[in-house]
Amino acid sequence: MHKQTIKQLMQGLRDKSFSSTELTQHYLNRINSLDSEINSFITITDELALKQAATADVLLAGDTKLHDLCGIPMAHKDIFCTEGVRSSCGSKMLDNFIAPYNATIIENFNAAGSIMLGKTNMDEFAMGSSNETSFYGAVKNPWDLTRVPGGSSGGSAACVAALFAPAATGSDTGGSIRQPAALCGLTGLKPTYGAVSRFGMIAFASSLDQAGPLAKTAEDAAILMNTLAGFDAKDSTSMPRDKEDYTAKLNDKLDGIKIGLPKEFFSDDLDPEVATLVNNAIKELEKAGATFKEVSLPNSEYSVPAYYVVAPAEASTNLSRFDGVRYGYRCDKPVDLMDMYCRTRGEGFGDEVKRRILIGTYALSAGFYDAYYNQAQKIRRLIKNDFAAAFNDVDLILSPTSPSAAFKLGEKTNDPVQMYLEDIYTIAVNLAGLPAISVPCGLKNNLPVGLQLIGNAFDDARVLNVAHQFQQLTDWHTLCAPFAKKG
Amino acid sequence: MHSKQLFFTSIGLVKPFELVLEQTMSVTKDDIAKVAKLARIQIDAEQVPEITHGINEILSLVDKMQQADTTHVKPLANPHDATQRLRADEVTAINERDKLMANAPESDSGLFLVPKVIE
Amino acid sequence: MQWETVIGLEVHVQLATQSKIFSGSANKFGAEPNTQANVVDLALPGTLPVVNTEALTLAIKFGLAIGAEICTHSVFDRKNYFYPDSPKGYQTTQMDYPIVGPGELEIELANGTKKSIRIHHAHLEEDAGKSLHEAFHGSTGIDLNRAGTPLIEIVSEPDMSGPAEAVAFAKKLHSLVTNIGITDGEMSQGSMRFDVNISIRPVGETTLGTRTETKNLNSFKFMEDAINQEVERQIEVLESGGTIAQETRLYNGDTGLSRPMRSKEEANDYRYFPCPDLLPIIIDKSTIEAIRATLPELPEAKKARFIADYQLSEYDADALSSETKLASYFETCAKTSDDAKLSANWVMGDVSGLLNKNDMHISACPISAENLGALITRIKDGSISGKIAKQVFESMWAGEGDADTIIDAKGLKQNSDEAALESMIDEVIANNPKQVENYRAAEADKRKKMTGFFVGQIMKASKGQANPGLVNKLLAKKLNG
């Protein structure tokens, strides 16, 4: 059962091959017996999941029109507020925080009748590319337990790769869905900024954050997007658009589609094995009728520098609300207010989060605003313009997702700059607010490598279409992590 | 609001952009201590050198940004250059005090408590 | 040395919306602590702001009322600082692109001259919660009901040269914002709060001295007192060779003392930047014009109309137009009685007198404008005399009913029955032969004065109800006979 896609599970539930309760119990059994080795969950919500499954089974037995996700178990990144369930964001700061409300996307999944198996591990406040900054410990990659699953949505990626859930939600600020999807052999979509509500998703960098799905296939990702996406009046940055069916274009043929290859992303610096796998993928797509063309994103070299100003700057003030006054961690026996603030935040945040708050505070402080923050926001416009120019010529842009495959646990923890360069191909997409997907395109030393497809704003359905068509031609996405064969 | 004048004055005095191009941006241990206080984060004294080093590494990565010619480029705060939607003036919230204050580290009589503040 | 004072004001005005500026919580004064604070106001993780359209409309209304430019592109910024009543750790405010640009407000000085005070700008922002320092031993209690209340902060140029000008400006502003209905203006509830920036310099000096800011004054009297004290303090410091520290000060209305604020001592770096959770606000000209059309008559225009339409004196027109509720009370009364002059006299005199004595606002006046108008009508139609009217007015104030009810119940109706009055006059003439003889012997120009005696006797006999006009007429006829 656990090897099936959402599409297959939907059929199984409707055919009464199994009930939602049986399916949910099956996943819970796997998680409870095997996750101690992976550490992909922070909280497992057995009781809630079975209650939701029982409700779903009643609906599945009835003759009302069913939502696609009715009875389908899911795992949610612990960045989303879930009413009555701890919502920790991977931090000691929120270890005791029981959210009193649901994020909009959680409300959407509840309304659809999907089942929440639990909350997944993540880099603390989504700051990291290896899931090693979590207060709840590192997550192991099911492809190789000595390696990282990527981050920040590392728990979500690992739990799907370990077949603990058919899919999971994630969030992507600089690559946090796509890079772990690549490193765990999954399909992960970062939707267009403004397509998915941010209300109830604990903010890292407001102008970059976007929630999205991690799934086994592009088709599953499209099904999930139908529930994830949609206008939300509670989020000022949510775009008022008509409800879209993200599965509608999946089967469109690729004849005549033009795909751009940014020369800056295919330089000599690119890992040769990754380059070979990406070139193989290009050949497959060409066979299906796609044409390729070199494009240029001349300002992409500035994207990592600009990102490491914008994201920490926004984060530094987004995280000011964690002050020990209304919820969350408070230090023991503060002598006065200043002591309470400084020790609460000194003890409640981990090193990476503190580092980014300090950088962001510095970048915004008097005398440096223009050189850092304002310059970064100007570069953002240049990067957006680069993409706009490229999309005059092509329908999509293709690149690697990540410089290489999964690296060893601890390999980059003492070198923040090396860690930041993990996101070198993904970050520009966030700065420009575009949709992008990572799909598996091969193995390097038995470790998955990801291919990134970038679309124009609100062209998410086309990105999913090309990814889906690629998955009709290849079977990299069907490969299973060795660990997943357990149980 | 006079802080506005102050803020601009200090930016004007430093003229960071031209200066910065000549000398690469870096922070001292004192800067870190000051920023940490501004951010209300306690840092152990023995950690300061390491943190300062780490931040300087990142700043040198960020420094590359100064090579970009952004003359006449308008900053982009939102990816879609979108504008604010407005909400109707309606009361939609109900009193949920007990539920919302359940996570409070310390509270009494419906108030959040903090160590005594001297104004 | 001769010193001159330079004063600038920052005025916070709470906007009279139903809900808060960024959330759907009620914007109402006086609720139980934290019962009007929802997930957004408490800054729970993941919550986001959405701008209340009415807050924007009211801010624009203010801008139009002071003839300022309304900025079609305005931006919300974050002002970062830690304080327990600021739940997000930043205040959402406007910095580089405020909604209201420069404008001005004219004040009238005691000597009758006028002075224009420039307004630098006005911006939208959110109020903070309240810190209760006295309720708990060793702790401060935080109530976030007020957090997110929409405010405009009006920032003046340092154009005022003393407490009288500052207070005149504050009062004028209060009159304006209540008139256009953007706030309830209840200063005791904090609906309007003043921060006063004060510096002094030797007369003739052109550069400004170091200023201090005295925060959160919520009465005109406190403001005047705080300015006087602070000016005196600064003079004393400078004359004894000291320097003024740029500081924030607190004035305590109960003790009348001021002191530097401890928590604001360290210089802050607010790290303003555009709030990424909110997008730029774009307003088109037609929206601005639609809001302009809803502006009520402004005090200046109302005053001019009162003078033109009702022939009121400048002084009366000024006083009656200063506040919407007072002006509408007067106008209703004038319409009911069809006598503007008499209405103005009553509203400015007896009504205002009793309101002041009882420390009441016109909105709480126990006599409605219609009822006062009815009373004035009875004076005009001769039913009662002006003197009796005062007595009826007092009974109305005491809640004994409307004018006609009281006149009837107490039998106060004026006696205008000619026959009855004539017989009363005959009796008085018959009973006072000596006075009649003296009267008739007197020169014509002295007679007028002597009439008073007879009128007095007749009024006494009629228990004050005789129509004085009629008595005079009939008496003259009989005496001169």
GROMACS .gro file of N, CA and C in nm, chain B residues 1-10, chain C residues 6-12 79 95 120-121 123 153-160 195-199 208-215 246-248 268 270 272:
model
  147
  488MET      N    1   0.870   6.070   1.617
  488MET     CA    2   0.883   6.091   1.473
  488MET      C    3   1.011   6.164   1.440
  489HIS      N    4   1.068   6.233   1.542
  489HIS     CA    5   1.194   6.300   1.514
  489HIS      C    6   1.306   6.200   1.492
  490SER      N    7   1.278   6.077   1.532
  490SER     CA    8   1.374   5.970   1.504
  490SER      C    9   1.395   5.959   1.353
  491LYS      N   10   1.296   6.003   1.277
  491LYS     CA   11   1.309   5.999   1.131
  491LYS      C   12   1.429   6.083   1.086
  492GLN      N   13   1.430   6.207   1.138
  492GLN     CA   14   1.542   6.294   1.101
  492GLN      C   15   1.674   6.231   1.143
  493LEU      N   16   1.674   6.177   1.263
  493LEU     CA   17   1.793   6.114   1.317
  493LEU      C   18   1.845   6.004   1.224
  494PHE      N   19   1.748   5.920   1.184
  494PHE     CA   20   1.778   5.805   1.102
  494PHE      C   21   1.845   5.848   0.972
  495PHE      N   22   1.785   5.948   0.910
  495PHE     CA   23   1.840   5.994   0.783
  495PHE      C   24   1.975   6.060   0.801
  496THR      N   25   1.987   6.135   0.909
  496THR     CA   26   2.113   6.203   0.933
  496THR      C   27   2.225   6.100   0.939
  497SER      N   28   2.198   5.993   1.015
  497SER     CA   29   2.306   5.898   1.033
  497SER      C   30   2.341   5.829   0.900
  612VAL      N   31   1.086   7.689   2.139
  612VAL     CA   32   1.044   7.633   2.012
  612VAL      C   33   0.973   7.500   2.040
  613ILE      N   34   0.851   7.491   1.992
  613ILE     CA   35   0.771   7.371   2.021
  613ILE      C   36   0.718   7.309   1.893
  614GLY      N   37   0.730   7.178   1.887
  614GLY     CA   38   0.666   7.100   1.779
  614GLY      C   39   0.583   6.990   1.844
  615LEU      N   40   0.473   6.955   1.779
  615LEU     CA   41   0.387   6.853   1.838
  615LEU      C   42   0.378   6.730   1.749
  616GLU      N   43   0.368   6.615   1.814
  616GLU     CA   44   0.332   6.491   1.746
  616GLU      C   45   0.203   6.446   1.812
  617VAL      N   46   0.099   6.435   1.733
  617VAL     CA   47  -0.032   6.408   1.790
  617VAL      C   48  -0.082   6.272   1.741
  618HIS      N   49  -0.115   6.185   1.837
  618HIS     CA   50  -0.172   6.054   1.801
  618HIS      C   51  -0.322   6.062   1.814
  685LYS      N   52   0.880   4.943   1.226
  685LYS     CA   53   0.969   5.015   1.319
  685LYS      C   54   1.002   4.916   1.429
  701MET      N   55   0.680   5.551   0.711
  701MET     CA   56   0.802   5.628   0.733
  701MET      C   57   0.833   5.717   0.612
  726HIS      N   58   0.390   6.879   0.901
  726HIS     CA   59   0.493   6.815   0.817
  726HIS      C   60   0.433   6.701   0.736
  727HIS      N   61   0.357   6.616   0.803
  727HIS     CA   62   0.286   6.506   0.737
  727HIS      C   63   0.198   6.439   0.842
  729HIS      N   64   0.075   6.023   0.923
  729HIS     CA   65   0.083   5.885   0.874
  729HIS      C   66  -0.004   5.791   0.955
  759GLU      N   67  -0.074   5.961   1.314
  759GLU     CA   68   0.018   6.047   1.388
  759GLU      C   69   0.037   6.172   1.303
  760ILE      N   70   0.001   6.285   1.364
  760ILE     CA   71   0.012   6.413   1.295
  760ILE      C   72   0.137   6.482   1.348
  761VAL      N   73   0.227   6.514   1.258
  761VAL     CA   74   0.355   6.571   1.300
  761VAL      C   75   0.362   6.717   1.255
  762SER      N   76   0.371   6.808   1.351
  762SER     CA   77   0.379   6.950   1.315
  762SER      C   78   0.524   6.990   1.294
  763GLU      N   79   0.543   7.101   1.228
  763GLU     CA   80   0.675   7.163   1.224
  763GLU      C   81   0.695   7.234   1.358
  764PRO      N   82   0.819   7.264   1.395
  764PRO     CA   83   0.840   7.332   1.524
  764PRO      C   84   0.804   7.480   1.512
  765ASP      N   85   0.677   7.507   1.493
  765ASP     CA   86   0.630   7.642   1.462
  765ASP      C   87   0.569   7.716   1.580
  766MET      N   88   0.562   7.650   1.697
  766MET     CA   89   0.496   7.715   1.810
  766MET      C   90   0.598   7.769   1.907
  801ASP      N   91   0.253   6.437   2.207
  801ASP     CA   92   0.394   6.436   2.244
  801ASP      C   93   0.446   6.575   2.209
  802VAL      N   94   0.513   6.636   2.306
  802VAL     CA   95   0.557   6.774   2.286
  802VAL      C   96   0.709   6.778   2.279
  803ASN      N   97   0.761   6.829   2.168
  803ASN     CA   98   0.906   6.848   2.154
  803ASN      C   99   0.938   6.992   2.189
  804ILE      N  100   1.025   7.009   2.287
  804ILE     CA  101   1.053   7.143   2.338
  804ILE      C  102   1.203   7.169   2.335
  805SER      N  103   1.240   7.286   2.282
  805SER     CA  104   1.378   7.330   2.297
  805SER      C  105   1.376   7.480   2.319
  814LEU      N  106   1.844   7.550   1.615
  814LEU     CA  107   1.760   7.498   1.723
  814LEU      C  108   1.847   7.444   1.836
  815GLY      N  109   1.795   7.457   1.957
  815GLY     CA  110   1.862   7.395   2.072
  815GLY      C  111   1.830   7.247   2.078
  816THR      N  112   1.897   7.177   2.169
  816THR     CA  113   1.866   7.034   2.188
  816THR      C  114   1.727   7.023   2.247
  817ARG      N  115   1.646   6.931   2.189
  817ARG     CA  116   1.509   6.923   2.235
  817ARG      C  117   1.487   6.801   2.325
  818THR      N  118   1.383   6.810   2.404
  818THR     CA  119   1.337   6.693   2.478
  818THR      C  120   1.196   6.665   2.428
  819GLU      N  121   1.152   6.541   2.450
  819GLU     CA  122   1.017   6.505   2.408
  819GLU      C  123   0.940   6.458   2.531
  820THR      N  124   0.833   6.529   2.562
  820THR     CA  125   0.748   6.485   2.673
  820THR      C  126   0.630   6.411   2.612
  821LYS      N  127   0.615   6.284   2.652
  821LYS     CA  128   0.524   6.195   2.580
  821LYS      C  129   0.387   6.181   2.644
  852GLN      N  130   1.928   6.517   2.512
  852GLN     CA  131   1.814   6.481   2.427
  852GLN      C  132   1.750   6.357   2.487
  853GLU      N  133   1.630   6.374   2.541
  853GLU     CA  134   1.570   6.262   2.613
  853GLU      C  135   1.419   6.263   2.598
  854THR      N  136   1.361   6.150   2.634
  854THR     CA  137   1.216   6.137   2.637
  854THR      C  138   1.173   6.151   2.782
  874ASN      N  139   1.804   5.424   2.037
  874ASN     CA  140   1.753   5.310   1.964
  874ASN      C  141   1.782   5.323   1.816
  876TYR      N  142   1.588   5.195   1.501
  876TYR     CA  143   1.460   5.130   1.474
  876TYR      C  144   1.458   5.043   1.349
  878TYR      N  145   1.398   5.080   1.034
  878TYR     CA  146   1.279   5.090   0.948
  878TYR      C  147   1.303   5.019   0.815
   0.00000   0.00000   0.00000
